[in-house]
Coordinates of C-alpha atoms in Angstrom, one line a residue:
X67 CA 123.2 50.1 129.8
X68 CA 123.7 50.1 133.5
X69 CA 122.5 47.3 135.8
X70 CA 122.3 47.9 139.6
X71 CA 123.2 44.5 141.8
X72 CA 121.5 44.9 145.0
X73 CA 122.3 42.6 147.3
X74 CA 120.0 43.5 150.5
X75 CA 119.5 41.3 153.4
X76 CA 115.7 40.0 153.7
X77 CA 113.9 39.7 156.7
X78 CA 110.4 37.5 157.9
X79 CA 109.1 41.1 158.1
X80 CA 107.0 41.8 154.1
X81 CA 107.1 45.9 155.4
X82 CA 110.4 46.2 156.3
X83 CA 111.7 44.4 153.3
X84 CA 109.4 46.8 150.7
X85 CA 111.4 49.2 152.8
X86 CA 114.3 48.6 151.9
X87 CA 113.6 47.4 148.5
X88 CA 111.9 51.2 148.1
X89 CA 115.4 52.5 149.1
X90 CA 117.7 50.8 146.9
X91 CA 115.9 51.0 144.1
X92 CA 115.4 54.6 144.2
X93 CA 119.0 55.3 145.0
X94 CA 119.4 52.7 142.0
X95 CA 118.0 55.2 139.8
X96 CA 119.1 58.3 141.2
X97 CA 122.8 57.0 139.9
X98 CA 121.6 56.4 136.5
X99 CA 120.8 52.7 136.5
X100 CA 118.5 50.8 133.5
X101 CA 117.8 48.1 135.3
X102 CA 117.9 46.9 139.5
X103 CA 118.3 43.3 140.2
X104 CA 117.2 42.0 144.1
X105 CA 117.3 38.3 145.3
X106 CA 115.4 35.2 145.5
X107 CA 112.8 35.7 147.9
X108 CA 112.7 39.5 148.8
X109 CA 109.9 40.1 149.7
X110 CA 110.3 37.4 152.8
X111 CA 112.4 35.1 153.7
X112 CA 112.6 33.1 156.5
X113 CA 116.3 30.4 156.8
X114 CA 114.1 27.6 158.3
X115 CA 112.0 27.6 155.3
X116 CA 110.0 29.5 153.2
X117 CA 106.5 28.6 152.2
X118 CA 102.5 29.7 152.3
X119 CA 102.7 32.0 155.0
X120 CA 105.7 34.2 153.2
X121 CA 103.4 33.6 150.0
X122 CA 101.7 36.8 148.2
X123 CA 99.4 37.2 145.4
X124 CA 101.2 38.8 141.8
X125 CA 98.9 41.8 143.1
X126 CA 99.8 42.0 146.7
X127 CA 101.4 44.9 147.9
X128 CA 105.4 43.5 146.7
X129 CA 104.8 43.7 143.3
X130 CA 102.7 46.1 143.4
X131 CA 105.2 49.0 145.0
X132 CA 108.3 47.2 142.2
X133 CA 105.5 48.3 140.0
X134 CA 105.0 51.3 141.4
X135 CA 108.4 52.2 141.7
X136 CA 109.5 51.4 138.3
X137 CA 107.1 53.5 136.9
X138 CA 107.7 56.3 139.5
X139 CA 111.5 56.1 138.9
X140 CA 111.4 54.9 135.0
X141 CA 113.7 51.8 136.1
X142 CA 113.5 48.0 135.4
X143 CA 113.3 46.1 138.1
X144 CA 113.8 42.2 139.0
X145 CA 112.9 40.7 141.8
X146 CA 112.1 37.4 143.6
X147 CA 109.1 36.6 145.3
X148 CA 106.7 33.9 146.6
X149 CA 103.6 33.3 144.9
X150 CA 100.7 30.7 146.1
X151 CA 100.7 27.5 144.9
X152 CA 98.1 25.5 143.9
X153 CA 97.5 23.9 147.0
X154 CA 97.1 25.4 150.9
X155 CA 100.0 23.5 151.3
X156 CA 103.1 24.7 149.1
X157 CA 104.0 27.9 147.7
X158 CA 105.6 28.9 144.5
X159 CA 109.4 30.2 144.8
X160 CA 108.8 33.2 141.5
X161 CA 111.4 35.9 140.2
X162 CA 109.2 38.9 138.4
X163 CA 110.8 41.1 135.8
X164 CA 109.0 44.7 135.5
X165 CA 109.6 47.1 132.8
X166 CA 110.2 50.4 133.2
X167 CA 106.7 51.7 132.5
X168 CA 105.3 50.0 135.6
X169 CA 104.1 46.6 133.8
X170 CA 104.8 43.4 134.3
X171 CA 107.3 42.2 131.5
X172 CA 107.4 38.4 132.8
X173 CA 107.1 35.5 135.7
X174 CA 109.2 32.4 136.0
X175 CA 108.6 29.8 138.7
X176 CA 111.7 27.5 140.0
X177 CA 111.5 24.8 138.4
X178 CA 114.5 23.3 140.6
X179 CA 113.8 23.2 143.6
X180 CA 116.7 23.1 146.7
X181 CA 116.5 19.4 147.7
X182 CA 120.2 18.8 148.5
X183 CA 123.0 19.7 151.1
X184 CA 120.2 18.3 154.2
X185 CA 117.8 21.2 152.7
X186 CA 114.2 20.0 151.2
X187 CA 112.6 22.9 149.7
X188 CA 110.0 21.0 148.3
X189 CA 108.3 20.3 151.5
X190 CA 107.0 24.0 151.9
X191 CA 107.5 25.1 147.3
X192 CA 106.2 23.1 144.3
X193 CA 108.5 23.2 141.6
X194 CA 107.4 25.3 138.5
X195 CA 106.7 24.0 135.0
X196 CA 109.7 23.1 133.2
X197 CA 108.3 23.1 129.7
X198 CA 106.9 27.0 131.0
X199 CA 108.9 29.4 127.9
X200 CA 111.8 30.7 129.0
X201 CA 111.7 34.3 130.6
X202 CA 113.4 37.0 128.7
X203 CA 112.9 40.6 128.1
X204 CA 115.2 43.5 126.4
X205 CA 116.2 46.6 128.5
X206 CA 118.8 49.1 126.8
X207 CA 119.1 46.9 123.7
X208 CA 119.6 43.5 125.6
X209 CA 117.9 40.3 125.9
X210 CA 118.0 39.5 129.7
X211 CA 117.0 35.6 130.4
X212 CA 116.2 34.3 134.4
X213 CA 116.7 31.6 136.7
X214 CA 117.0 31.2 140.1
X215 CA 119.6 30.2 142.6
X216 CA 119.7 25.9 142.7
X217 CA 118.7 26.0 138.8
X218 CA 122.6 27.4 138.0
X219 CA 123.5 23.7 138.6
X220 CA 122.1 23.0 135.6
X221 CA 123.7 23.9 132.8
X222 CA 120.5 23.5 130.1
X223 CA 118.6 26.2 132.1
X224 CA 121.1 28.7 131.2
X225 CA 121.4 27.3 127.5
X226 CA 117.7 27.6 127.1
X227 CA 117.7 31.1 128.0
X228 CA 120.7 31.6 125.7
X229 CA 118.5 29.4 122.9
X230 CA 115.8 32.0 123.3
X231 CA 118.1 34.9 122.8
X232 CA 119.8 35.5 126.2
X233 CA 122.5 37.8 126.0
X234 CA 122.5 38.0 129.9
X235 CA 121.5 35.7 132.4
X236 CA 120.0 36.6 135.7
X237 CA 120.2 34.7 138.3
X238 CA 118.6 36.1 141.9
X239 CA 119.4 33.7 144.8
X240 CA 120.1 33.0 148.4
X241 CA 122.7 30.4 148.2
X242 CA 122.7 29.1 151.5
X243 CA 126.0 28.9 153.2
X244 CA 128.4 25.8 154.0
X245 CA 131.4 24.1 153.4
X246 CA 132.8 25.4 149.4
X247 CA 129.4 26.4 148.8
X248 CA 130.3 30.2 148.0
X249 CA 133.5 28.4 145.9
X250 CA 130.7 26.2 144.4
X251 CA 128.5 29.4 143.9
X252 CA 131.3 31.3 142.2
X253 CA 132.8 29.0 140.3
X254 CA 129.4 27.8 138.3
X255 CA 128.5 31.6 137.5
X256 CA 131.9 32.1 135.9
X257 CA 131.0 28.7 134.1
X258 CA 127.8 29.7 132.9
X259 CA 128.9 32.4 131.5
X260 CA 131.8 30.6 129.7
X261 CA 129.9 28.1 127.9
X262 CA 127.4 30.1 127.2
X263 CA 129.4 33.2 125.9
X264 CA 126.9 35.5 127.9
X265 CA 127.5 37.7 130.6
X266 CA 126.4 36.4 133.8
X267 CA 124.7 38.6 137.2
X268 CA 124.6 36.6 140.4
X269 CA 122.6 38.8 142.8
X270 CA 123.0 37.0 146.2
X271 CA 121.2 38.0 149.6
X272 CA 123.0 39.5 152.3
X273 CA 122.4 37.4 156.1
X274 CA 122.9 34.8 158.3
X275 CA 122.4 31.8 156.8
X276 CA 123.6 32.8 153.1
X277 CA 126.2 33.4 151.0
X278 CA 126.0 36.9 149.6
X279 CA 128.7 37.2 147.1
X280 CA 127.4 39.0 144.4
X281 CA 129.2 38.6 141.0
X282 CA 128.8 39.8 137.4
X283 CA 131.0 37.5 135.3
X284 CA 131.6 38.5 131.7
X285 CA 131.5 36.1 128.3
X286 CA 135.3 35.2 128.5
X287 CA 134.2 34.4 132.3
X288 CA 136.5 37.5 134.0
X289 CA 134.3 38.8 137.0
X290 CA 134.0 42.6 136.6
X291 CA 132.5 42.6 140.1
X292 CA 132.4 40.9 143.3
X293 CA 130.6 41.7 146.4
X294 CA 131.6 40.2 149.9
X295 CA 129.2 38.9 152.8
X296 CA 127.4 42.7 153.6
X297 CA 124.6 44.5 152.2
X298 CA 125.5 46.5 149.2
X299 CA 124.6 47.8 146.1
X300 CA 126.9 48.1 143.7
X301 CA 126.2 49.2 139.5
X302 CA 128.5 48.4 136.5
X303 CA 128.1 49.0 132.6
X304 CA 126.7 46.5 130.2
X305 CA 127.8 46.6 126.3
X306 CA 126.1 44.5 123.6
X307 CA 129.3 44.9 121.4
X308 CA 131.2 42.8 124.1
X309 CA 129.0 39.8 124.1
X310 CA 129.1 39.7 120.0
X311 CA 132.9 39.9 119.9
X312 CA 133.4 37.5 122.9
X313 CA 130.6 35.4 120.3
X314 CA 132.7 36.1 117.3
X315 CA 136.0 35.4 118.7
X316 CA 134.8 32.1 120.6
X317 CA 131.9 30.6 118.5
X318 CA 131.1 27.7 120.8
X319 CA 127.6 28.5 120.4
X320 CA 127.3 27.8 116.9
X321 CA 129.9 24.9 116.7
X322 CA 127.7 22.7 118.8
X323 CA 126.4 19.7 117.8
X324 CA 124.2 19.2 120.5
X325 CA 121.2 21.4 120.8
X326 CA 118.4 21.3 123.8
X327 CA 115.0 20.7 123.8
X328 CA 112.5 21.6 126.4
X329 CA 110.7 18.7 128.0

Protein backbone atom coordinates (compact mmCIF):
# COMPACT_ATOMS: atom_id res chain seq x y z
CA UNK A 1 0.00 0.00 0.00
CA UNK A 2 1.21 3.53 -0.26
CA UNK A 3 1.24 6.00 2.59
CA UNK A 4 1.64 9.77 2.00
CA UNK A 5 3.75 11.73 4.94
CA UNK A 6 2.69 15.11 4.85
CA UNK A 7 4.46 17.26 6.79
CA UNK A 8 2.62 20.79 6.42
CA UNK A 9 3.32 23.74 8.58
CA UNK A 10 0.07 24.81 10.82
CA UNK A 11 -0.97 28.07 11.41
CA UNK A 12 -3.47 29.91 14.40
CA UNK A 13 -5.61 30.43 11.24
CA UNK A 14 -8.50 26.85 11.18
CA UNK A 15 -9.20 28.18 7.19
CA UNK A 16 -5.98 28.41 6.04
CA UNK A 17 -4.92 25.17 7.50
CA UNK A 18 -8.21 23.12 5.91
CA UNK A 19 -6.46 24.85 2.99
CA UNK A 20 -3.71 23.38 2.89
CA UNK A 21 -4.78 20.19 4.27
CA UNK A 22 -7.45 20.19 1.12
CA UNK A 23 -4.22 20.47 -1.05
CA UNK A 24 -2.06 17.91 0.01
CA UNK A 25 -4.34 15.47 0.41
CA UNK A 26 -5.77 15.69 -2.97
CA UNK A 27 -2.32 15.78 -4.59
CA UNK A 28 -1.84 12.71 -2.03
CA UNK A 29 -4.27 10.96 -4.05
CA UNK A 30 -3.68 12.12 -7.33
CA UNK A 31 -0.14 10.06 -6.93
CA UNK A 32 -1.77 6.96 -5.96
CA UNK A 33 -1.58 7.11 -2.16
CA UNK A 34 -3.92 4.56 0.33
CA UNK A 35 -3.54 6.47 3.03
CA UNK A 36 -2.31 10.47 3.99
CA UNK A 37 -0.85 11.06 7.39
CA UNK A 38 -0.86 15.02 8.75
CA UNK A 39 0.43 16.16 12.32
CA UNK A 40 -0.54 16.66 15.81
CA UNK A 41 -2.68 19.60 15.90
CA UNK A 42 -3.59 20.54 12.15
CA UNK A 43 -6.18 21.91 12.26
CA UNK A 44 -4.55 24.87 14.69
CA UNK A 45 -1.81 25.33 16.38
CA UNK A 46 -0.58 28.03 18.09
CA UNK A 47 3.69 27.53 19.75
CA UNK A 48 2.58 29.34 23.01
CA UNK A 49 -0.03 26.81 23.61
CA UNK A 50 -2.76 25.19 22.35
CA UNK A 51 -6.08 24.89 24.13
CA UNK A 52 -10.06 25.78 24.09
CA UNK A 53 -9.92 28.46 21.72
CA UNK A 54 -8.05 26.15 18.90
CA UNK A 55 -10.64 23.46 20.11
CA UNK A 56 -13.39 22.07 17.52
CA UNK A 57 -16.30 19.73 17.85
CA UNK A 58 -15.68 15.92 15.96
CA UNK A 59 -18.33 17.65 13.56
CA UNK A 60 -16.81 21.07 13.09
CA UNK A 61 -15.81 21.99 9.85
CA UNK A 62 -11.89 19.95 10.18
CA UNK A 63 -13.18 16.70 10.25
CA UNK A 64 -15.80 17.25 8.51
CA UNK A 65 -13.78 18.37 5.02
CA UNK A 66 -10.96 15.01 6.09
CA UNK A 67 -14.29 13.41 5.79
CA UNK A 68 -15.31 15.00 2.97
CA UNK A 69 -12.25 14.64 1.24
CA UNK A 70 -11.62 11.07 1.83
CA UNK A 71 -14.74 10.20 0.41
CA UNK A 72 -14.31 12.64 -2.50
CA UNK A 73 -10.81 11.33 -3.21
CA UNK A 74 -11.37 7.53 -1.91
CA UNK A 75 -8.21 8.06 0.43
CA UNK A 76 -7.55 7.32 4.26
CA UNK A 77 -6.76 10.07 6.02
CA UNK A 78 -5.15 10.74 9.63
CA UNK A 79 -5.00 13.63 11.22
CA UNK A 80 -4.58 15.54 14.58
CA UNK A 81 -6.96 17.76 16.02
CA UNK A 82 -8.28 19.45 19.16
CA UNK A 83 -11.38 18.40 20.62
CA UNK A 84 -13.28 20.07 23.77
CA UNK A 85 -12.72 18.89 26.92
CA UNK A 86 -14.88 18.33 29.52
CA UNK A 87 -14.42 21.49 31.14
CA UNK A 88 -14.44 25.42 29.64
CA UNK A 89 -11.08 25.19 30.79
CA UNK A 90 -8.91 22.43 28.87
CA UNK A 91 -9.11 20.92 25.63
CA UNK A 92 -8.45 17.55 24.40
CA UNK A 93 -5.10 17.14 22.10
CA UNK A 94 -7.09 14.07 19.51
CA UNK A 95 -5.53 12.28 16.32
CA UNK A 96 -8.72 11.03 14.02
CA UNK A 97 -8.31 8.18 11.53
CA UNK A 98 -10.98 8.34 8.56
CA UNK A 99 -11.49 5.51 6.16
CA UNK A 100 -11.72 5.84 2.75
CA UNK A 101 -15.53 5.94 2.43
CA UNK A 102 -15.80 9.15 4.33
CA UNK A 103 -16.38 7.59 8.01
CA UNK A 104 -14.82 7.92 10.91
CA UNK A 105 -12.75 4.62 11.54
CA UNK A 106 -11.38 5.84 15.14
CA UNK A 107 -10.40 8.68 17.89
CA UNK A 108 -7.58 8.58 20.33
CA UNK A 109 -6.96 11.32 22.98
CA UNK A 110 -3.22 11.95 24.30
CA UNK A 111 -3.05 10.29 27.02
CA UNK A 112 0.60 11.88 27.68
CA UNK A 113 0.57 14.98 27.89
CA UNK A 114 3.98 17.38 27.14
CA UNK A 115 4.92 18.39 30.66
CA UNK A 116 8.74 18.40 30.29
CA UNK A 117 11.65 20.42 28.67
CA UNK A 118 9.89 24.02 30.62
CA UNK A 119 6.67 23.08 28.50
CA UNK A 120 3.21 22.33 30.63
CA UNK A 121 0.68 21.13 28.28
CA UNK A 122 -1.54 20.24 30.81
CA UNK A 123 -2.39 23.71 31.72
CA UNK A 124 -4.49 24.45 28.46
CA UNK A 125 -5.20 19.89 27.44
CA UNK A 126 -6.45 17.17 29.85
CA UNK A 127 -4.78 14.03 29.28
CA UNK A 128 -7.01 11.21 27.59
CA UNK A 129 -8.01 7.96 29.18
CA UNK A 130 -5.29 5.51 29.28
CA UNK A 131 -7.27 2.43 29.77
CA UNK A 132 -9.38 3.99 26.32
CA UNK A 133 -8.70 0.66 23.60
CA UNK A 134 -6.06 1.10 21.60
CA UNK A 135 -6.71 2.76 18.09
CA UNK A 136 -6.20 0.64 15.11
CA UNK A 137 -7.60 0.21 11.80
CA UNK A 138 -6.51 -1.86 8.40
CA UNK A 139 -5.96 0.03 5.09
CA UNK A 140 -4.50 -2.05 2.16
CA UNK A 141 -4.25 -5.20 4.33
CA UNK A 142 -2.50 -3.49 7.40
CA UNK A 143 -3.25 -2.93 10.89
CA UNK A 144 -2.28 0.75 11.52
CA UNK A 145 -2.06 1.62 15.51
CA UNK A 146 -1.75 5.59 16.84
CA UNK A 147 -0.14 7.78 19.26
CA UNK A 148 0.97 11.03 19.46
CA UNK A 149 4.10 12.90 19.65
CA UNK A 150 5.28 12.94 23.77
CA UNK A 151 3.59 9.29 24.05
CA UNK A 152 6.73 7.84 21.77
CA UNK A 153 8.70 8.20 25.09
CA UNK A 154 6.95 5.52 26.23
CA UNK A 155 7.73 2.39 25.04
CA UNK A 156 4.23 0.42 26.37
CA UNK A 157 2.12 2.78 24.16
CA UNK A 158 3.71 1.47 21.10
CA UNK A 159 3.66 -2.23 22.54
CA UNK A 160 -0.04 -1.94 23.21
CA UNK A 161 -0.72 -0.97 19.77
CA UNK A 162 1.55 -3.84 18.60
CA UNK A 163 -0.58 -6.20 21.39
CA UNK A 164 -3.62 -5.16 19.52
CA UNK A 165 -2.35 -6.07 16.18
CA UNK A 166 -0.23 -3.03 15.10
CA UNK A 167 1.70 -3.78 12.17
CA UNK A 168 2.41 0.10 11.86
CA UNK A 169 2.52 2.70 14.20
CA UNK A 170 1.52 6.23 13.63
CA UNK A 171 2.73 8.66 15.26
CA UNK A 172 1.59 12.57 14.22
CA UNK A 173 3.50 15.15 16.25
CA UNK A 174 5.04 18.60 16.59
CA UNK A 175 8.08 17.87 18.45
CA UNK A 176 9.01 21.03 19.61
CA UNK A 177 12.51 22.06 18.91
CA UNK A 178 15.77 22.31 21.31
CA UNK A 179 18.89 21.12 22.20
CA UNK A 180 19.12 16.93 20.81
CA UNK A 181 15.57 17.05 20.66
CA UNK A 182 15.30 16.17 16.81
CA UNK A 183 18.42 13.43 17.79
CA UNK A 184 15.99 12.45 20.65
CA UNK A 185 12.96 12.44 18.15
CA UNK A 186 14.83 10.26 15.66
CA UNK A 187 16.49 8.06 17.60
CA UNK A 188 13.20 6.82 19.67
CA UNK A 189 11.21 6.27 16.21
CA UNK A 190 14.04 4.00 14.92
CA UNK A 191 13.65 2.34 18.56
CA UNK A 192 10.18 1.81 18.42
CA UNK A 193 10.22 0.28 15.62
CA UNK A 194 13.09 -2.04 16.70
CA UNK A 195 11.63 -3.49 19.64
CA UNK A 196 8.54 -3.65 18.31
CA UNK A 197 9.44 -5.26 14.90
CA UNK A 198 6.89 -2.80 13.23
CA UNK A 199 7.42 -0.23 10.88
CA UNK A 200 7.33 3.08 12.28
CA UNK A 201 5.83 6.74 10.46
CA UNK A 202 6.82 9.88 12.32
CA UNK A 203 4.87 12.72 10.52
CA UNK A 204 6.30 15.87 12.09
CA UNK A 205 5.05 19.59 11.49
CA UNK A 206 6.85 21.92 9.51
CA UNK A 207 7.61 25.78 11.56
CA UNK A 208 9.10 27.74 13.85
CA UNK A 209 9.15 26.33 16.87
CA UNK A 210 9.28 22.54 15.77
CA UNK A 211 11.20 19.94 14.61
CA UNK A 212 9.87 18.63 11.31
CA UNK A 213 11.84 15.67 10.43
CA UNK A 214 9.60 13.32 9.15
CA UNK A 215 10.78 9.63 9.16
CA UNK A 216 9.46 6.23 8.25
CA UNK A 217 11.71 3.66 9.99
CA UNK A 218 11.29 0.04 9.04
CA UNK A 219 11.17 -3.32 11.46
CA UNK A 220 14.97 -3.86 11.40
CA UNK A 221 14.93 0.04 12.26
CA UNK A 222 16.67 1.28 8.68
CA UNK A 223 14.80 4.75 7.87
CA UNK A 224 13.46 4.42 4.25
CA UNK A 225 12.76 8.11 4.50
CA UNK A 226 13.64 11.27 6.07
CA UNK A 227 12.40 14.73 5.61
CA UNK A 228 14.38 17.87 6.70
CA UNK A 229 12.96 21.22 8.44
CA UNK A 230 10.46 22.42 5.27
CA UNK A 231 7.06 21.58 4.23
CA UNK A 232 6.88 18.53 2.14
CA UNK A 233 5.08 15.69 1.29
CA UNK A 234 6.73 12.87 0.43
CA UNK A 235 4.95 8.89 -0.22
CA UNK A 236 6.77 5.53 0.03
CA UNK A 237 5.53 1.76 -0.29
CA UNK A 238 4.36 -0.34 2.49
CA UNK A 239 4.61 -4.36 2.27
CA UNK A 240 3.00 -6.74 4.83
CA UNK A 241 5.49 -9.54 3.72
CA UNK A 242 8.31 -7.28 5.19
CA UNK A 243 7.08 -6.88 8.63
CA UNK A 244 6.37 -10.97 8.84
CA UNK A 245 9.91 -11.78 7.73
CA UNK A 246 11.57 -8.95 9.84
CA UNK A 247 8.95 -10.96 12.66
CA UNK A 248 10.16 -14.38 11.53
CA UNK A 249 13.76 -13.62 11.32
CA UNK A 250 13.79 -11.57 14.80
CA UNK A 251 11.02 -13.04 17.01
CA UNK A 252 11.41 -10.70 19.94
CA UNK A 253 7.87 -10.38 20.03
CA UNK A 254 7.08 -13.77 20.91
CA UNK A 255 10.19 -14.50 23.08
CA UNK A 256 9.13 -12.09 25.71
CA UNK A 257 8.44 -12.85 29.01
CA UNK A 258 7.00 -9.81 29.91
CA UNK A 259 3.69 -8.85 28.55
CA UNK A 260 1.63 -5.39 29.25
CA UNK A 261 -1.49 -4.69 30.62
CA UNK A 262 -3.53 -1.66 30.30
CA UNK A 263 -4.19 0.22 33.53
Amino acid sequence: MRLTVAQVEVSADHAVNRDVVAGVVRAAAQDGSDLVVLPEYTSGYDPRAVGPAHAEPLDGPFVTLLRELARERGVAVVAGTTLPGESAERAANAVVAVAADGEVAGLYRKVHLYDAFGTRESDTLEPGPADAPPLTFDVGGLTFGVMTCYDLRFPESARRLVDAGAQVLLVPAAWVAGPLKADHWRTLLRARAIENTAVVVGVGMAGRGVTGRSLVAGPDGVVALELGEAPETATTTLDAATITEARRANPSLANRRYTTTAR
